[in-house]
Every structure is written in C-alpha cells, then in structure tokens.
Coordinates of N, CA and C in Angstrom, one line a residue:
M51 N -0.8 31.9 19.0 CA -0.3 30.9 18.3 C 1.1 30.4 18.7
A52 N 1.8 31.2 19.3 CA 3.3 31.3 19.9 C 3.2 30.3 21.4
L53 N 2.3 30.5 22.0 CA 1.7 29.5 23.1 C 1.8 28.1 22.6
K54 N 0.9 28.0 21.5 CA 0.6 26.8 20.9 C 2.1 26.0 20.5
W55 N 2.8 26.9 19.8 CA 4.0 26.3 19.2 C 4.9 26.0 20.8
E56 N 4.8 26.6 21.6 CA 5.5 26.4 23.0 C 5.0 25.1 23.3
F57 N 3.8 24.6 23.4 CA 3.2 23.5 23.9 C 3.8 22.5 23.2
F58 N 3.7 22.6 21.8 CA 4.2 21.5 21.0 C 5.6 21.2 21.0
Y59 N 6.4 22.3 21.2 CA 7.9 22.1 21.1 C 8.1 21.1 22.7
R60 N 7.5 21.8 23.5 CA 7.6 21.1 24.7 C 7.4 19.6 25.0
K61 N 6.3 19.6 24.2 CA 5.8 17.8 24.1 C 6.6 17.0 23.3
F62 N 7.1 17.7 22.0 CA 7.8 17.0 20.7 C 9.3 16.7 21.2
I63 N 9.9 17.7 21.8 CA 11.4 17.7 22.1 C 11.5 17.5 23.7
T64 N 11.1 18.0 24.2 CA 11.2 18.3 25.9 C 11.0 16.6 26.5
Y65 N 10.0 16.3 26.0 CA 9.1 15.0 26.4 C 9.4 13.9 25.6
K66 N 10.3 14.3 24.7 CA 10.7 13.3 23.4 C 9.5 12.7 22.7
G67 N 8.7 13.4 22.6 CA 7.3 13.1 21.5 C 8.0 12.5 20.3
Y68 N 9.1 13.0 19.7 CA 9.4 12.7 18.4 C 9.8 11.2 18.4
E69 N 10.2 10.5 19.7 CA 10.3 9.0 19.5 C 9.2 8.3 18.9
S70 N 8.0 9.0 19.6 CA 6.7 8.1 19.3 C 6.5 8.4 17.8
V71 N 6.9 9.6 17.3 CA 6.5 9.9 16.0 C 7.3 9.2 15.1
L72 N 8.6 9.0 15.4 CA 9.5 8.3 14.5 C 9.0 6.8 14.5
S73 N 8.6 6.2 15.7 CA 8.6 4.8 15.6 C 6.9 4.7 14.7
G74 N 6.0 5.6 14.8 CA 4.8 5.9 13.9 C 5.1 5.7 12.8
L75 N 6.2 6.6 12.2 CA 6.6 6.5 10.9 C 7.0 5.4 10.5
G76 N 7.7 4.6 11.3 CA 8.1 3.3 10.7 C 7.0 2.3 10.5
V77 N 6.2 2.4 11.3 CA 5.1 1.5 11.4 C 4.3 1.7 10.1
T78 N 4.1 3.2 9.9 CA 3.1 3.5 8.7 C 4.1 2.9 7.4
V79 N 5.3 3.1 7.3 CA 6.0 2.9 6.3 C 6.1 1.3 6.1
E80 N 6.2 0.6 7.1 CA 6.2 -0.8 7.1 C 4.8 -1.6 6.6
I81 N 3.9 -1.0 7.4 CA 2.4 -1.5 6.7 C 2.4 -1.2 5.0
A82 N 2.7 0.0 4.7 CA 2.4 0.2 3.3 C 3.3 -0.4 2.2
V83 N 4.6 -0.6 2.8 CA 5.8 -1.4 1.9 C 5.4 -2.8 1.7
F84 N 5.1 -3.6 2.9 CA 4.6 -4.9 3.2 C 3.3 -5.2 2.3
G85 N 2.4 -4.2 2.7 CA 1.1 -4.5 2.0 C 1.2 -4.3 0.5
L86 N 2.1 -3.2 -0.2 CA 2.0 -3.4 -1.4 C 2.5 -4.7 -2.1
L87 N 3.7 -4.8 -1.3 CA 4.4 -6.3 -1.9 C 3.2 -7.4 -1.9
I88 N 2.5 -7.4 -1.1 CA 1.5 -8.4 -1.0 C 0.4 -8.2 -2.0
G89 N 0.0 -6.9 -2.0 CA -1.0 -6.5 -3.1 C -0.5 -6.9 -4.7
I90 N 0.9 -6.8 -4.9 CA 1.5 -7.1 -6.1 C 1.3 -8.5 -6.6
V91 N 1.8 -9.5 -5.4 CA 1.7 -11.0 -5.6 C 0.1 -11.2 -6.0
I92 N -0.8 -10.9 -5.1 CA -2.1 -11.2 -5.2 C -2.8 -10.4 -6.5
G93 N -2.2 -9.4 -6.9 CA -3.1 -8.8 -8.0 C -2.3 -9.2 -9.2
T94 N -0.9 -9.9 -9.4 CA -0.7 -10.5 -10.4 C -1.2 -11.8 -10.5
L95 N -1.4 -12.6 -9.5 CA -2.0 -14.0 -9.5 C -3.4 -13.8 -10.3
I96 N -4.1 -13.1 -9.8 CA -5.5 -12.6 -10.2 C -5.7 -12.2 -11.3
A97 N -4.7 -11.5 -12.1 CA -4.6 -11.0 -13.5 C -4.1 -12.1 -14.6
V98 N -3.4 -12.9 -14.0 CA -3.2 -13.9 -14.9 C -4.1 -15.1 -14.7
V99 N -4.9 -15.5 -14.0 CA -6.2 -16.1 -13.9 C -7.2 -15.5 -14.9
K100 N -7.5 -14.3 -14.8 CA -8.4 -13.8 -15.5 C -8.1 -13.6 -17.1
M101 N -6.8 -14.0 -17.4 CA -6.6 -13.7 -18.6 C -6.0 -15.0 -19.4
L102 N -6.2 -16.0 -18.3 CA -6.1 -17.5 -18.8 C -6.8 -17.8 -20.2
P103 N -6.3 -18.4 -21.4 CA -7.0 -18.6 -22.0 C -8.1 -19.9 -22.1
G104 N -9.1 -20.0 -22.9 CA -10.1 -21.1 -22.8 C -11.2 -20.7 -22.2
T105 N -12.4 -21.4 -21.9 CA -13.5 -20.9 -21.6 C -14.3 -22.1 -20.7
G106 N -13.4 -23.0 -20.3 CA -13.7 -24.3 -19.4 C -14.2 -23.9 -18.2
I107 N -14.8 -24.9 -17.4 CA -15.4 -24.9 -16.3 C -14.7 -24.3 -15.2
A108 N -13.4 -24.6 -15.2 CA -12.3 -24.2 -14.1 C -12.0 -22.8 -14.1
K109 N -11.9 -22.3 -15.5 CA -11.6 -20.8 -15.7 C -12.7 -20.1 -15.3
K110 N -14.1 -20.5 -15.4 CA -15.2 -19.7 -15.1 C -15.3 -19.9 -13.4
I111 N -14.9 -20.9 -12.8 CA -15.2 -20.8 -11.4 C -14.0 -20.1 -10.8
L112 N -12.5 -20.1 -11.3 CA -11.5 -19.2 -10.8 C -12.0 -17.5 -10.9
S113 N -12.5 -17.3 -12.1 CA -12.9 -16.0 -12.6 C -13.9 -15.4 -11.7
A114 N -14.8 -16.4 -11.2 CA -15.8 -15.7 -10.5 C -15.5 -15.7 -8.9
I115 N -14.4 -16.5 -8.4 CA -14.0 -15.9 -7.3 C -13.0 -15.0 -7.2
C116 N -12.3 -14.7 -8.4 CA -11.6 -13.4 -8.4 C -12.4 -12.2 -8.4
N117 N -13.4 -12.2 -9.2 CA -14.5 -11.4 -9.2 C -15.3 -10.9 -7.9
I118 N -15.4 -12.1 -7.3 CA -16.1 -11.8 -5.8 C -15.1 -11.2 -5.0
Y119 N -14.0 -11.7 -4.9 CA -12.7 -11.0 -4.0 C -12.7 -9.7 -4.6
I120 N -12.4 -9.2 -5.8 CA -12.2 -7.8 -6.0 C -13.3 -6.9 -5.9
G121 N -14.5 -7.4 -5.9 CA -15.7 -6.7 -5.6 C -15.9 -6.4 -4.0
F122 N -15.6 -7.5 -3.3 CA -15.6 -7.3 -1.7 C -14.4 -6.2 -1.6
F123 N -13.4 -6.1 -2.0 CA -12.3 -5.3 -1.3 C -12.3 -4.0 -2.1
R124 N -12.8 -3.9 -3.1 CA -13.1 -2.5 -3.6 C -14.5 -2.1 -3.6
G125 N -15.4 -2.7 -3.0 CA -16.7 -2.2 -2.4 C -16.8 -1.8 -1.0
T126 N -16.0 -2.1 -0.2 CA -16.1 -1.8 1.0 C -14.9 -0.9 1.6
P127 N -14.9 -0.1 2.6 CA -14.0 0.7 3.1 C -12.8 0.0 3.8
I128 N -11.9 0.2 3.6 CA -10.6 -0.3 4.2 C -10.6 -0.5 5.8
V129 N -11.1 0.7 6.3 CA -11.3 0.5 7.9 C -12.4 -0.3 8.3
V130 N -13.3 -0.8 7.3 CA -14.4 -1.9 7.6 C -13.8 -3.2 7.5
Q131 N -12.8 -3.2 6.5 CA -12.2 -4.6 6.3 C -11.1 -4.8 7.5
L132 N -10.3 -3.8 7.9 CA -9.6 -3.9 9.1 C -10.4 -4.3 10.5
L133 N -11.4 -3.6 10.4 CA -12.2 -4.0 11.6 C -12.7 -5.5 11.7
I134 N -13.4 -5.8 10.4 CA -13.8 -7.3 10.4 C -12.7 -8.3 10.6
G135 N -11.6 -7.9 10.0 CA -10.4 -8.7 10.0 C -9.9 -9.1 11.7
Y136 N -10.0 -8.0 12.3 CA -9.3 -7.9 13.8 C -10.3 -8.3 14.6
Y137 N -11.6 -7.8 14.6 CA -12.5 -7.9 15.8 C -13.4 -8.9 15.4
V138 N -13.6 -9.5 14.2 CA -14.6 -10.5 13.8 C -14.2 -11.8 13.6
L139 N -13.0 -12.0 12.4 CA -12.8 -13.2 11.9 C -11.6 -13.9 13.1
L140 N -10.6 -13.0 13.4 CA -9.4 -13.6 14.4 C -10.3 -14.4 15.7
P141 N -11.3 -13.4 16.3 CA -11.9 -14.0 17.4 C -12.4 -15.3 17.1
A142 N -13.3 -15.3 15.8 CA -14.0 -16.4 15.4 C -13.3 -17.6 15.3
L143 N -12.3 -17.6 14.7 CA -11.3 -18.4 14.7 C -10.3 -18.9 15.5
G144 N -10.2 -17.9 16.7 CA -9.7 -18.2 17.9 C -8.2 -18.3 17.7
I145 N -7.5 -17.2 16.9 CA -6.4 -16.7 16.5 C -5.9 -15.7 17.1
T146 N -4.6 -15.6 17.6 CA -4.0 -14.2 17.9 C -2.7 -14.0 17.4
I147 N -3.0 -12.8 16.7 CA -2.0 -12.3 15.8 C -1.4 -11.0 16.1
D148 N -0.2 -10.5 15.9 CA 0.2 -9.2 16.2 C -0.6 -8.2 15.2
K149 N -1.0 -7.0 15.9 CA -1.7 -6.0 15.4 C -1.3 -5.7 13.9
I150 N 0.1 -5.6 13.8 CA 0.7 -5.0 12.8 C 0.7 -6.0 11.5
I151 N 0.8 -7.2 11.9 CA 0.5 -8.5 10.9 C -0.6 -8.3 10.3
V152 N -1.8 -8.4 11.0 CA -3.2 -8.1 10.8 C -3.2 -6.9 9.7
A153 N -2.8 -5.7 10.1 CA -2.8 -4.6 9.2 C -2.2 -4.8 8.0
I154 N -1.0 -5.2 8.0 CA -0.3 -5.8 6.7 C -1.2 -6.5 5.7
T155 N -1.7 -7.5 6.4 CA -2.6 -8.3 5.7 C -3.5 -8.1 5.1
V156 N -4.4 -7.2 5.8 CA -5.9 -6.7 5.3 C -5.3 -5.4 4.2
F157 N -4.6 -4.6 4.7 CA -3.9 -3.6 3.3 C -3.2 -4.4 2.1
G158 N -2.7 -5.7 2.4 CA -2.0 -6.4 1.2 C -3.2 -6.6 0.3
M159 N -4.4 -7.3 1.0 CA -5.4 -8.1 0.4 C -6.3 -6.9 -0.3
N160 N -6.5 -5.8 0.3 CA -7.1 -4.6 -0.1 C -6.3 -4.2 -1.5
S161 N -5.0 -4.1 -1.4 CA -4.1 -3.5 -2.5 C -4.4 -4.5 -3.8
G162 N -4.4 -5.7 -3.2 CA -4.4 -7.0 -4.5 C -5.5 -6.4 -5.3
A163 N -6.9 -6.2 -4.8 CA -7.8 -6.1 -5.4 C -7.6 -5.0 -7.0
Y164 N -6.9 -4.0 -6.2 CA -6.7 -2.9 -7.0 C -5.5 -3.0 -8.1
V165 N -4.5 -3.8 -7.8 CA -3.4 -4.0 -8.3 C -3.7 -4.9 -9.6
S166 N -4.8 -5.9 -9.2 CA -5.1 -6.8 -10.3 C -5.6 -6.4 -11.7
E167 N -6.4 -5.0 -11.3 CA -6.6 -4.5 -12.5 C -5.6 -3.7 -13.3
I168 N -4.8 -2.9 -12.2 CA -3.6 -2.4 -12.9 C -2.9 -3.2 -13.7
M169 N -2.5 -4.4 -13.2 CA -1.7 -5.4 -13.9 C -2.3 -5.9 -15.1
R170 N -3.7 -6.1 -15.1 CA -4.4 -6.8 -16.4 C -4.3 -6.0 -17.3
S171 N -4.4 -4.4 -16.9 CA -4.4 -3.3 -18.2 C -3.0 -3.3 -18.6
G172 N -1.7 -3.6 -17.7 CA -0.3 -3.3 -18.0 C 0.1 -4.7 -18.9
I173 N -0.6 -5.9 -18.8 CA -0.5 -7.1 -19.5 C -1.0 -6.7 -20.8
Q174 N -2.4 -6.3 -21.1 CA -2.9 -6.1 -22.1 C -2.2 -5.2 -23.0
A175 N -1.4 -4.2 -22.4 CA -0.6 -3.3 -23.0 C 0.6 -3.8 -23.9
V176 N 1.2 -4.7 -23.4 CA 2.1 -5.8 -24.4 C 1.7 -6.4 -25.4
D177 N 2.8 -6.0 -26.5 CA 2.6 -6.8 -27.7 C 2.0 -8.3 -27.5
P178 N 0.8 -8.7 -28.2 CA 0.5 -10.2 -28.2 C 1.6 -11.0 -28.6
G179 N 2.5 -10.5 -29.6 CA 3.2 -11.3 -30.4 C 4.2 -11.8 -29.4
Q180 N 4.3 -11.1 -28.4 CA 5.5 -11.7 -27.4 C 5.1 -12.9 -26.4
L181 N 3.8 -13.1 -26.4 CA 3.2 -14.4 -25.7 C 3.6 -15.2 -27.0
E182 N 3.1 -15.1 -28.0 CA 3.0 -15.9 -29.2 C 4.4 -16.6 -29.5
A183 N 5.6 -15.6 -29.3 CA 6.6 -15.9 -29.6 C 7.2 -16.8 -28.3
A184 N 7.0 -16.5 -27.1 CA 7.5 -17.2 -25.9 C 6.9 -18.8 -26.0
R185 N 5.6 -18.8 -26.5 CA 4.7 -20.0 -26.6 C 5.6 -21.0 -27.7
A186 N 6.0 -20.3 -28.7 CA 6.6 -20.9 -30.2 C 7.9 -21.3 -29.6
L187 N 8.6 -20.9 -28.6 CA 9.8 -21.3 -28.2 C 9.8 -22.4 -27.4
G188 N 8.4 -22.9 -27.0 CA 8.2 -24.0 -26.1 C 7.9 -23.8 -24.7
L189 N 7.9 -22.3 -24.3 CA 7.2 -22.1 -23.0 C 6.1 -22.2 -22.8
G190 N 5.7 -22.7 -21.3 CA 4.2 -22.9 -21.1 C 3.6 -21.6 -21.0
Y191 N 2.2 -21.6 -20.6 CA 1.5 -20.1 -20.6 C 2.1 -19.6 -19.2
S192 N 2.0 -20.2 -18.0 CA 2.6 -19.6 -17.0 C 4.0 -19.1 -17.0
R193 N 5.0 -20.1 -17.6 CA 6.2 -19.7 -17.4 C 6.3 -18.6 -18.4
S194 N 5.5 -18.5 -19.7 CA 5.8 -17.3 -20.5 C 5.2 -16.1 -20.1
M195 N 4.3 -16.1 -19.1 CA 3.6 -14.9 -18.5 C 4.8 -14.3 -17.5
M196 N 5.4 -15.3 -16.8 CA 6.3 -14.9 -15.5 C 7.5 -14.1 -16.1
K197 N 8.2 -14.9 -17.2 CA 9.3 -14.6 -17.8 C 9.3 -13.5 -18.7
V198 N 8.2 -13.4 -19.3 CA 8.2 -12.5 -20.7 C 7.4 -11.4 -20.6
I199 N 5.9 -11.7 -20.3 CA 5.0 -10.7 -20.3 C 5.0 -10.0 -18.9
I200 N 5.1 -10.4 -17.9 CA 4.6 -9.8 -16.6 C 5.7 -8.6 -16.4
P201 N 7.2 -8.9 -16.6 CA 8.2 -7.9 -16.5 C 8.0 -6.6 -17.4
Q202 N 7.4 -7.0 -18.6 CA 7.3 -5.9 -19.4 C 6.0 -4.8 -18.9
A203 N 5.1 -5.8 -18.4 CA 4.0 -4.9 -17.9 C 4.3 -4.2 -16.9
V204 N 5.1 -4.6 -15.9 CA 5.5 -3.9 -14.7 C 6.1 -2.5 -15.1
K205 N 6.8 -2.5 -16.0 CA 7.3 -1.4 -16.4 C 6.4 -0.2 -17.2
N206 N 5.3 -1.0 -17.7 CA 4.2 -0.3 -18.0 C 3.4 0.4 -17.0
I207 N 3.3 -0.1 -16.0 CA 2.1 0.2 -14.9 C 3.0 0.8 -13.8
L208 N 4.5 1.1 -13.9 CA 5.3 1.6 -12.7 C 4.7 2.8 -12.1
P209 N 4.3 3.7 -13.0 CA 3.7 5.2 -12.3 C 2.2 4.9 -11.5
T210 N 1.7 3.7 -12.0 CA 0.3 3.7 -11.3 C 0.6 2.9 -10.0
L211 N 1.8 1.9 -10.1 CA 1.9 1.5 -8.6 C 2.5 2.4 -7.8
G212 N 3.4 3.2 -8.1 CA 3.7 4.1 -7.5 C 2.5 5.0 -6.7
N213 N 1.5 5.4 -7.4 CA 0.4 6.0 -7.0 C -0.4 5.0 -6.1
E214 N -0.6 3.8 -6.2 CA -1.0 2.9 -5.3 C -0.4 2.9 -4.1
F215 N 1.2 2.8 -3.9 CA 1.7 3.0 -2.8 C 1.5 4.3 -2.1
I216 N 1.6 5.2 -2.8 CA 1.1 6.5 -2.0 C -0.1 6.6 -1.4
S217 N -1.4 5.9 -2.1 CA -2.6 5.7 -1.4 C -2.2 4.9 -0.2
L218 N -1.7 3.8 0.0 CA -1.4 2.9 0.8 C -0.9 3.5 2.1
I219 N 0.2 4.6 1.8 CA 0.9 5.5 2.8 C -0.4 6.1 3.6
K220 N -1.2 6.9 2.9 CA -2.2 7.6 3.4 C -3.5 6.9 3.9
E221 N -3.6 5.9 3.6 CA -4.7 5.2 4.2 C -4.2 4.4 5.4
T222 N -3.1 4.2 5.6 CA -2.9 3.5 6.9 C -3.2 4.3 8.2
S223 N -3.4 5.7 8.0 CA -4.1 6.2 9.0 C -5.1 5.8 9.9
V224 N -5.9 4.7 9.2 CA -7.0 4.1 10.1 C -6.4 3.1 10.8
V225 N -5.3 2.8 11.0 CA -5.0 1.6 11.8 C -4.9 1.8 13.2
S226 N -5.4 2.9 13.7 CA -5.4 3.2 14.9 C -6.8 2.7 15.6
F227 N -7.5 2.5 14.5 CA -8.9 1.7 14.9 C -8.8 0.3 15.5
I228 N -7.6 0.0 15.3 CA -7.2 -1.6 16.0 C -6.0 -1.2 17.0
A229 N -5.9 0.0 17.5 CA -4.9 0.3 18.6 C -3.4 0.2 18.1
I230 N -3.3 0.4 16.9 CA -1.6 0.4 16.4 C -1.3 2.0 16.4
V231 N -0.1 2.2 16.9 CA 0.2 3.7 17.0 C 1.2 4.0 15.8
D232 N 0.5 4.3 14.6 CA 1.1 5.0 13.7 C 1.5 6.4 13.4
L233 N 1.9 6.9 12.3 CA 2.1 8.3 12.4 C 1.1 9.3 12.7
T234 N 0.0 9.0 12.4 CA -1.4 9.7 12.6 C -1.6 9.9 14.4
K235 N -1.7 8.5 14.7 CA -1.8 8.3 16.0 C -0.8 8.8 16.7
A236 N 0.7 8.9 16.6 CA 1.5 9.3 17.5 C 1.1 11.1 17.5
F237 N 0.9 11.7 16.3 CA 0.7 13.1 16.3 C -0.6 13.4 17.3
Q238 N -1.6 12.6 17.3 CA -2.8 12.7 17.8 C -2.4 12.7 19.3
Q239 N -1.5 11.7 20.0 CA -1.1 11.6 21.0 C -0.5 13.0 21.9
I240 N 0.3 13.5 20.9 CA 0.7 14.6 21.2 C -0.2 15.9 21.7
G241 N -1.1 15.9 20.7 CA -2.3 16.7 21.0 C -3.1 16.4 22.2
D242 N -3.4 15.2 22.6 CA -4.2 14.8 23.6 C -3.4 15.2 24.9
S243 N -2.2 15.6 25.1 CA -1.5 16.1 26.0 C -2.2 17.4 26.8
N244 N -2.5 18.2 25.9 CA -3.1 19.5 26.3 C -4.6 19.8 25.5
Y245 N -4.9 18.8 24.9 CA -6.3 18.9 24.1 C -6.2 20.2 23.0
D246 N -5.0 20.3 22.4 CA -5.0 21.3 21.4 C -4.3 20.7 20.2
Y247 N -5.0 20.6 19.3 CA -4.4 19.6 18.1 C -4.1 20.4 16.8
I248 N -4.0 22.0 16.8 CA -3.9 22.5 15.6 C -2.5 22.3 15.1
I249 N -1.6 22.5 16.1 CA 0.1 22.5 15.7 C 0.3 20.7 15.3
P250 N 0.0 19.8 16.2 CA 0.3 18.5 15.9 C -0.4 18.0 14.6
Y251 N -1.6 18.3 14.1 CA -2.2 18.0 12.9 C -1.7 18.7 11.8
L252 N -1.3 20.0 12.0 CA -0.4 20.7 10.6 C 0.9 20.0 10.5
M253 N 1.7 19.7 11.7 CA 2.7 18.8 11.4 C 2.8 17.7 10.8
L254 N 1.4 16.8 11.2 CA 1.2 15.4 10.6 C 1.0 15.6 9.2
A255 N 0.1 16.4 8.8 CA -0.2 16.8 7.0 C 1.4 17.1 6.5
A256 N 2.0 18.1 7.1 CA 3.4 18.3 6.5 C 4.2 17.1 6.3
V257 N 4.4 16.3 7.3 CA 5.1 15.0 7.2 C 4.6 14.0 6.2
Y258 N 3.2 13.9 6.1 CA 2.6 13.2 5.1 C 3.0 13.7 3.7
L259 N 3.0 15.2 3.5 CA 3.2 15.6 2.2 C 4.9 15.3 2.0
V260 N 5.4 15.6 2.6 CA 7.1 15.4 2.4 C 7.3 14.0 2.2
L261 N 6.5 12.8 2.7 CA 6.6 11.3 2.5 C 6.2 11.2 1.2
V262 N 5.0 11.7 0.7 CA 4.4 11.4 -0.5 C 5.3 12.1 -1.8
C263 N 5.9 13.5 -1.4 CA 6.8 13.8 -2.3 C 8.0 13.1 -2.7
I264 N 8.7 12.7 -1.4 CA 9.9 11.7 -1.5 C 9.5 10.4 -2.3
I265 N 8.3 9.9 -2.2 CA 8.0 8.7 -2.8 C 8.0 8.8 -4.3
A266 N 7.1 9.9 -4.8 CA 6.8 10.4 -6.3 C 8.1 10.5 -6.7
Q267 N 9.2 11.2 -6.1 CA 10.7 11.4 -6.9 C 11.3 10.0 -7.0
L268 N 11.2 9.4 -6.2 CA 11.7 8.1 -6.3 C 11.2 7.0 -7.4
V269 N 9.9 7.2 -7.7 CA 9.2 6.5 -8.8 C 9.8 7.3 -9.9
K270 N 9.9 8.5 -10.2 CA 10.3 9.1 -11.4 C 11.7 8.7 -11.6
L271 N 12.6 8.6 -10.8 CA 13.9 8.2 -11.1 C 14.2 6.8 -11.4
L272 N 12.9 5.9 -10.7 CA 13.1 4.4 -11.4 C 12.9 4.5 -12.6
E273 N 11.7 5.3 -13.0 CA 11.1 5.3 -14.4 C 12.1 5.7 -15.3
R274 N 13.0 6.7 -14.8 CA 14.2 7.2 -15.5 C 15.1 6.1 -16.0
R275 N 15.5 5.3 -14.7 CA 16.6 4.4 -14.8 C 16.1 3.0 -15.6
L276 N 14.9 2.9 -15.7 CA 14.2 1.6 -16.6 C 14.5 2.1 -18.0
K277 N 14.1 3.5 -18.4 CA 14.0 3.8 -19.8 C 15.4 3.8 -20.2
K278 N 16.4 4.1 -19.4 CA 17.9 4.2 -19.8 C 18.4 2.7 -20.2
V279 N 18.0 2.1 -19.2 CA 18.3 0.7 -19.5 C 17.6 -0.1 -20.8
D280 N 16.6 0.3 -21.0 CA 16.1 0.0 -22.2 C 16.5 0.4 -23.7
R281 N 17.1 1.8 -23.5 CA 17.6 2.3 -24.6 C 19.1 1.6 -24.8
N282 N 19.6 1.0 -23.6 CA 20.9 0.6 -24.0 C 20.8 -1.0 -24.3
I283 N 19.5 -1.6 -24.4 CA 19.6 -2.7 -24.9 C 19.5 -2.7 -26.4

C-alpha cells in the first residue's frame, strides 16, 4: 500500500495532477450549479402550467406536453439523455456547441423534470388563501404566482432543492461519456498512469463526500437564515 501512495503522490504532486483535479472540480460544480438554475426555471414553469385554473383545450395540451417532458426525463437515464443530446441531436441539426454547454443543458432539462414535482408540492403547501388574497388585490394569476406564491413555496422546498443539487453533483460523473474532464475523469486519468486505481478512486470518493457535506451545511445555514428572517417580519 505504501508503494501505491508513493505512485499517487508522485502523479498528484510531482507531475501536477492536482491541476487537472482542480479543473475537473470546477467543471463538476459549474455543470451542477447552472444545471440546477436551469432546472428551477423549467420546473417552476411546468408547475405553474400544471396548476393553471380551468379545463380548457389549451390547458390540456400544455399539461400533456409537460407530462411527456417529465415522463421522458424521469424515465430514461441521464447518461442516455447526454449521449442522445451530444451524439444524435446535435449532428442531426448540424450544430456545434461546447461540450460543457451541452452537459449543462441536458442536466438542466433533466433537473427541471424533478424540480417541477418538487415545486408543485411546495406550491400546494402554501395556504390557498394567499392566492385568493393576491387576486383580490387585482394581481393576475401569473403575477400572483410569481410575486406571492412561489417565493413562499421555495422556502418550503429548500431542503429538497438542496438534495437535488447534491444529486446533480454526483450525477455529473457521467459527463466523461462525451469527453469532458470532470472530477471523476481527472482522478481516473491519474490511475491510468500506472493502471492502479485504488488510491485515486478512494480519494475521489473522499472529495465527493466532502463536497456533499459542504453543500448540506450551506443548505442548513440558509434554512436557519430564512427562518430568522421570517421571525423578524
């Protein structure tokens, strides 16, 4: 085992493997952060559409489109969506886009399917009287949702959004399928130097664990801050 650590140290420090790891960590966080932001936007729009009042034909069509969207992205593995997006759709459309942009887009669209249900449950947890009061004050449905209901819903679902972010962080390990050097790929490359993956993969697991713990603590701090703000209002 001492020899394995020596090989790892040499590759990581002497040959500056840490630079690749830091770069890969940045890519992992970038994809997860922007993917979650896109997911929140898409998920919020889907939740609002699915909760539109009325039973008109437009509502049914929009709801059907949303259900198909959710069904596809929740029913297929993220790696399959990534491969289809990069190796099938882009060549078919004749479009060339940076790999990281593709990954962010796919992860954002995938996250949107999950966030939509999270957001819908958060909206349903808000007192219905809040929407009625906003409408009584003259606000339209969409304005009432965006100004009154959704801010309260976000507070309700903050822990769940934190879990979604953690899931995205871990799921980014598949982006190497489209030749992106993320955190996982960076450690794999270190192991490739002598075909010994024990130490690199143990260190990879440790880095992911620390990253997830940091995110979990940040979410808890934000929750406490929001509760303190609510008590002061």
